[in-house]
PDB file of C-alpha atoms in Angstrom:
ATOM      1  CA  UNK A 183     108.138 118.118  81.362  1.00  0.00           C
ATOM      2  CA  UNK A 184     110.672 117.178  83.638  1.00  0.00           C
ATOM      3  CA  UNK A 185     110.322 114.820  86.561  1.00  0.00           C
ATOM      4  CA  UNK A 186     112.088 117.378  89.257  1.00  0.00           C
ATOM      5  CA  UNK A 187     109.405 120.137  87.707  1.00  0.00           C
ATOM      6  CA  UNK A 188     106.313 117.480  87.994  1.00  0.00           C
ATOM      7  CA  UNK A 189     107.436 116.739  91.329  1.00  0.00           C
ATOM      8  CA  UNK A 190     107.890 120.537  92.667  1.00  0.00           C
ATOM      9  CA  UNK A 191     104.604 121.563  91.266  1.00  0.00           C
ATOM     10  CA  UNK A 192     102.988 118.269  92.760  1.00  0.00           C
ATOM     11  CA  UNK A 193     104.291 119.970  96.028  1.00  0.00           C
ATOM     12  CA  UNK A 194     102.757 123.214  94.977  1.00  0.00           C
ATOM     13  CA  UNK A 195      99.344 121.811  94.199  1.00  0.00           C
ATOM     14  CA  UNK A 196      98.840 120.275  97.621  1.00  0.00           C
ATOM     15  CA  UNK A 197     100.457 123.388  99.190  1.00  0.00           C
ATOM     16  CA  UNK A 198      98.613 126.358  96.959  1.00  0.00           C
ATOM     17  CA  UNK A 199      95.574 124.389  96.747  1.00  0.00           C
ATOM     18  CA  UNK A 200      94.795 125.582 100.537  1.00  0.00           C
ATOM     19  CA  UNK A 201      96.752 128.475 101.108  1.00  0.00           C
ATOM     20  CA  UNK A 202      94.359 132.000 100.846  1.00  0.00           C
ATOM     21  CA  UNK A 203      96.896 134.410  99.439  1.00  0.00           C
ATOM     22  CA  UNK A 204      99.939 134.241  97.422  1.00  0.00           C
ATOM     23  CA  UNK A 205     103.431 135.685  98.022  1.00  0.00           C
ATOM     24  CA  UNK A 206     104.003 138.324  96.122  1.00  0.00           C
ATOM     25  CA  UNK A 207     108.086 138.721  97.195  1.00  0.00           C
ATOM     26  CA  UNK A 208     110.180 136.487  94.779  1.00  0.00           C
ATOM     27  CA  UNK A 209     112.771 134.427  96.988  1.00  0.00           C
ATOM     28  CA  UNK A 210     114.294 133.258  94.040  1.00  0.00           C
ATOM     29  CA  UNK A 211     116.736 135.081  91.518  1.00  0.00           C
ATOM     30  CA  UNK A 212     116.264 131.719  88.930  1.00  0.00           C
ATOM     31  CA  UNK A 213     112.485 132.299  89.030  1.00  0.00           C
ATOM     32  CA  UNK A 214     111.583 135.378  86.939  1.00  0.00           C
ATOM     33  CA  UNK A 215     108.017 136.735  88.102  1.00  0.00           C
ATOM     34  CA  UNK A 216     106.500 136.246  84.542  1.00  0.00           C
ATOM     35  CA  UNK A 217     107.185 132.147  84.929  1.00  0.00           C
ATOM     36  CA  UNK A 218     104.346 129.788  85.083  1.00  0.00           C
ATOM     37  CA  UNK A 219     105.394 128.372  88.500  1.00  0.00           C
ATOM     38  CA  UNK A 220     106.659 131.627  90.218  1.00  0.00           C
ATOM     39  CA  UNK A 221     103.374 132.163  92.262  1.00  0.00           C
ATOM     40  CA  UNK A 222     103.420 128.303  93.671  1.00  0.00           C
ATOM     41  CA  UNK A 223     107.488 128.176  94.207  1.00  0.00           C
ATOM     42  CA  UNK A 224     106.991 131.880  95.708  1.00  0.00           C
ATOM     43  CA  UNK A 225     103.968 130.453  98.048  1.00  0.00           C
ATOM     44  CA  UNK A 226     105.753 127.022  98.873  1.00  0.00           C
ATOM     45  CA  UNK A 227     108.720 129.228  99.841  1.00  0.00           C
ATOM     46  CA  UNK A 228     106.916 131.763 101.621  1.00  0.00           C
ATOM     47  CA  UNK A 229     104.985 129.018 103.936  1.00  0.00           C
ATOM     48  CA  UNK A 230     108.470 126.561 104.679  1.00  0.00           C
ATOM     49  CA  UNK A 231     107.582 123.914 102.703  1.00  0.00           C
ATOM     50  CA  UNK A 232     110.572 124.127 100.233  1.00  0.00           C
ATOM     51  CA  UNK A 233     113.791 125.988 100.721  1.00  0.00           C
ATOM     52  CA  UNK A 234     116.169 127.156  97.686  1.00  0.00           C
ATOM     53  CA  UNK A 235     120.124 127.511  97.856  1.00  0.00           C
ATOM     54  CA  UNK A 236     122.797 129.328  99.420  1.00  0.00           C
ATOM     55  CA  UNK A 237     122.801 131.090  96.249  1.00  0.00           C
ATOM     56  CA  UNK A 238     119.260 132.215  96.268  1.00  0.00           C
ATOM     57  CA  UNK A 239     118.294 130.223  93.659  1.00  0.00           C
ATOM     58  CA  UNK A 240     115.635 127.682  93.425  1.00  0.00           C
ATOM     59  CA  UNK A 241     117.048 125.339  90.533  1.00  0.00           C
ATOM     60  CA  UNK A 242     113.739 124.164  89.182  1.00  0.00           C
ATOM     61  CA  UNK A 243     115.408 122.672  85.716  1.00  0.00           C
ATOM     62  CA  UNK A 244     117.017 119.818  88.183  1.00  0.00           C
ATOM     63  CA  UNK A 245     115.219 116.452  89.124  1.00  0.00           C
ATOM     64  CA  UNK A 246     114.513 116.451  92.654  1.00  0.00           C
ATOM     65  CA  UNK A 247     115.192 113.356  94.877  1.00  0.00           C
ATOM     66  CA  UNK A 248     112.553 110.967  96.415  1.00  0.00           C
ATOM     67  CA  UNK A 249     113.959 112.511 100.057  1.00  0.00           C
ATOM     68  CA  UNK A 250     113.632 115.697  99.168  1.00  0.00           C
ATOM     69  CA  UNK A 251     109.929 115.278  97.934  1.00  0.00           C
ATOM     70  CA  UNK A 252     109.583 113.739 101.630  1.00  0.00           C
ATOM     71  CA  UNK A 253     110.673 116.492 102.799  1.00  0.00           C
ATOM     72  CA  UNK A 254     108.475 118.623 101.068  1.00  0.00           C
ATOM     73  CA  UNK A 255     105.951 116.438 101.844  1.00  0.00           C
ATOM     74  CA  UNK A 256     106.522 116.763 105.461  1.00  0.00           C
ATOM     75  CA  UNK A 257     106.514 120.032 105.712  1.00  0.00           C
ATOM     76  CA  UNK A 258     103.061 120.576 103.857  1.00  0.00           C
ATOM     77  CA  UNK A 259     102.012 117.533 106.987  1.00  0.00           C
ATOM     78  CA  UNK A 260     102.356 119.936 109.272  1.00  0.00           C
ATOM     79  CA  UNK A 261     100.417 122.789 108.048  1.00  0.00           C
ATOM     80  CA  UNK A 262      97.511 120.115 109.082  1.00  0.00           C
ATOM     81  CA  UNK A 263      95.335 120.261 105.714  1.00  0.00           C
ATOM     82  CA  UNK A 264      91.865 119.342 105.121  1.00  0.00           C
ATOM     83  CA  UNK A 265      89.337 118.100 102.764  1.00  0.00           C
ATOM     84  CA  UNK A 266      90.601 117.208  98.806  1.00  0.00           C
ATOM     85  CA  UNK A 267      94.157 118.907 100.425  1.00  0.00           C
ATOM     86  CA  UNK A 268      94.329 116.242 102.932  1.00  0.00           C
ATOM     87  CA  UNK A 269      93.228 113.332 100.690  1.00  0.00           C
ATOM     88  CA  UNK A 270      96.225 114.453  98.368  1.00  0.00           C
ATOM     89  CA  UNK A 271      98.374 114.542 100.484  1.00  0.00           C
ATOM     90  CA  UNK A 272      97.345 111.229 101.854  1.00  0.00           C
ATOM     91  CA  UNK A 273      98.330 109.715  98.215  1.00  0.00           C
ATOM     92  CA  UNK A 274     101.427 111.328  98.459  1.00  0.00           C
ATOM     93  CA  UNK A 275     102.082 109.923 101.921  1.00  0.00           C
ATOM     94  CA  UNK A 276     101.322 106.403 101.198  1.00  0.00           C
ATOM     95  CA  UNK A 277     103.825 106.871  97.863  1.00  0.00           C
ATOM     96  CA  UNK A 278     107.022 108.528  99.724  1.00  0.00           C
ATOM     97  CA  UNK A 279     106.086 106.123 102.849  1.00  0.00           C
ATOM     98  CA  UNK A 280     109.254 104.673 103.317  1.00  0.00           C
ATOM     99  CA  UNK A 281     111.175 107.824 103.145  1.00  0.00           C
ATOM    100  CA  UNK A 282     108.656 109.953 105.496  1.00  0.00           C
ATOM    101  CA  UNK A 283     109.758 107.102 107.822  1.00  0.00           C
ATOM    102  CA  UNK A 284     113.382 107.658 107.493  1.00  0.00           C
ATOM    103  CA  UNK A 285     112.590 111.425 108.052  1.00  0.00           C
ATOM    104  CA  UNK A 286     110.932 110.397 111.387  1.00  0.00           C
ATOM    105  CA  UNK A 287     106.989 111.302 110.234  1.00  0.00           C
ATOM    106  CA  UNK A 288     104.352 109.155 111.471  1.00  0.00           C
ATOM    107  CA  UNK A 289     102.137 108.236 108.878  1.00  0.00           C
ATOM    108  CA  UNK A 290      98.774 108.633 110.491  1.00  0.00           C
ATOM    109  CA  UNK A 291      96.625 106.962 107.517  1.00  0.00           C
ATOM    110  CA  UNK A 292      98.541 103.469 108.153  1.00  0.00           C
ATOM    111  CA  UNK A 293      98.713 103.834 111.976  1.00  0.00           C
ATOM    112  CA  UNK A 294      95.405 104.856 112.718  1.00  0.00           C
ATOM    113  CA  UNK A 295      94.468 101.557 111.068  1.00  0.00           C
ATOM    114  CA  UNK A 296      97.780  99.053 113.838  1.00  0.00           C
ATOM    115  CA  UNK A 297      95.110  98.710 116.741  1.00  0.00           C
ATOM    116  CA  UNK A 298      93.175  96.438 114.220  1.00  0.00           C
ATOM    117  CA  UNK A 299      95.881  94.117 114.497  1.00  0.00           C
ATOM    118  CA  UNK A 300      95.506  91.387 116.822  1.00  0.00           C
ATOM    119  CA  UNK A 301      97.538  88.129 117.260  1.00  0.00           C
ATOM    120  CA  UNK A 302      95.707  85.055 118.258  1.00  0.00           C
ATOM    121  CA  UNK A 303      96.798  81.472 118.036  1.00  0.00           C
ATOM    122  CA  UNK A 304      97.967  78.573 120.429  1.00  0.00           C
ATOM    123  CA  UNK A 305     101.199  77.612 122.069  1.00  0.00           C
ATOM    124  CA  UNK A 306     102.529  74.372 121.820  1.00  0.00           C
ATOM    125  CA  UNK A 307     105.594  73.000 123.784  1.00  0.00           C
ATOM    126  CA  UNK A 308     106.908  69.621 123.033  1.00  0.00           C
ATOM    127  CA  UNK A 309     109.932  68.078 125.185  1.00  0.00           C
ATOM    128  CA  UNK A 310     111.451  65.062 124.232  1.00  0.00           C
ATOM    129  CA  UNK A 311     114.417  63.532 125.789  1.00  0.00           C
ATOM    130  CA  UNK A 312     116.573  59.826 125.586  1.00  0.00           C
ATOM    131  CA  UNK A 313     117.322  60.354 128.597  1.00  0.00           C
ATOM    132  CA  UNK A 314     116.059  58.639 132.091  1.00  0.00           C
ATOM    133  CA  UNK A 315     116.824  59.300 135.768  1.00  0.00           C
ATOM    134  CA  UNK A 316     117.430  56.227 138.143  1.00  0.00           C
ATOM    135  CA  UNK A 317     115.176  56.345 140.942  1.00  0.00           C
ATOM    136  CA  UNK A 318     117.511  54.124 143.039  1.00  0.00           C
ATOM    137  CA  UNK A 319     120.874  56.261 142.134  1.00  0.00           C
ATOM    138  CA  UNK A 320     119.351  59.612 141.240  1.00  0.00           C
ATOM    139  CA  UNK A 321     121.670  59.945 137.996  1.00  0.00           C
ATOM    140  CA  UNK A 322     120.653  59.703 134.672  1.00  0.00           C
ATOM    141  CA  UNK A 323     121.060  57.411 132.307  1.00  0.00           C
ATOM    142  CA  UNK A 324     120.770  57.215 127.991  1.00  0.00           C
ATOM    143  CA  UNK A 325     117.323  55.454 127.753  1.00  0.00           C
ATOM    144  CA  UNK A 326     117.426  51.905 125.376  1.00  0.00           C
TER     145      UNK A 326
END
């Protein structure tokens, strides 16, 4: 199975998994009702989470990019999943991290976890100089 497919239908899972009904309008010309993935892409479609072409087609033979899996991603974020939903798409988050972050989505599993941080230590400030100031003259000199 291709990667693109595995990818989409990851999408789907986390998607269909808590959606209650599913679409029964196909948005797709490429996706032919009898398919094995036609009700997830139709569901994904019908809630935002992916978007086909200009063309009305979905392309689902072509391997999707790590960006547009964020994307996907994202949008299922913001449909604000719970339970085994939630956790998945927790693993998901934490494996398209850096590209959620160039898309601008916080990543609340790694910042709920920043006020833990704390910095502690101690400053030390060492000034040497060769140099001496005449208390007769007031001007410095090179120290011996």
């Amino acid at each position: 199975m291709k990667k693109g497919i595995v990818s989409a239908l990851t999408g789907a899972l986390v998607v269909g998994a808590f959606s209650t009904t599913f679409a029964a309008a196909n948005p797709f010309t490429d996706v032919p009702a009898g398919h094995w993935a036609y009700d997830a892409v139709a569901q994904l479609a019908a809630d935002g989470v992916i978007e086909g072409y200009g063309d009305d087609t979905f392309r689902g033979d072509r391997q999707i990019t790590r960006y547009e899996m964020a994307q996907m991603i994202a949008k299922a974020m913001a449909k604000n999943p719970s339970g085994v939903d939630k956790a998945m798409l927790d693993r998901l988050m934490a494996e398209f991290r850096e590209e959620l972050n160039n898309l601008g989505v916080r990543v609340a599993n790694l910042e709920k976890h920043a006020d833990m941080v704390r910095w502690s230590g101690v400053l030390r400030y060492t000034y040497r100089s060769n140099r001496v100031k005449d208390g007769a003259t007031g001007k410095w000199a090179k120290a011996n």
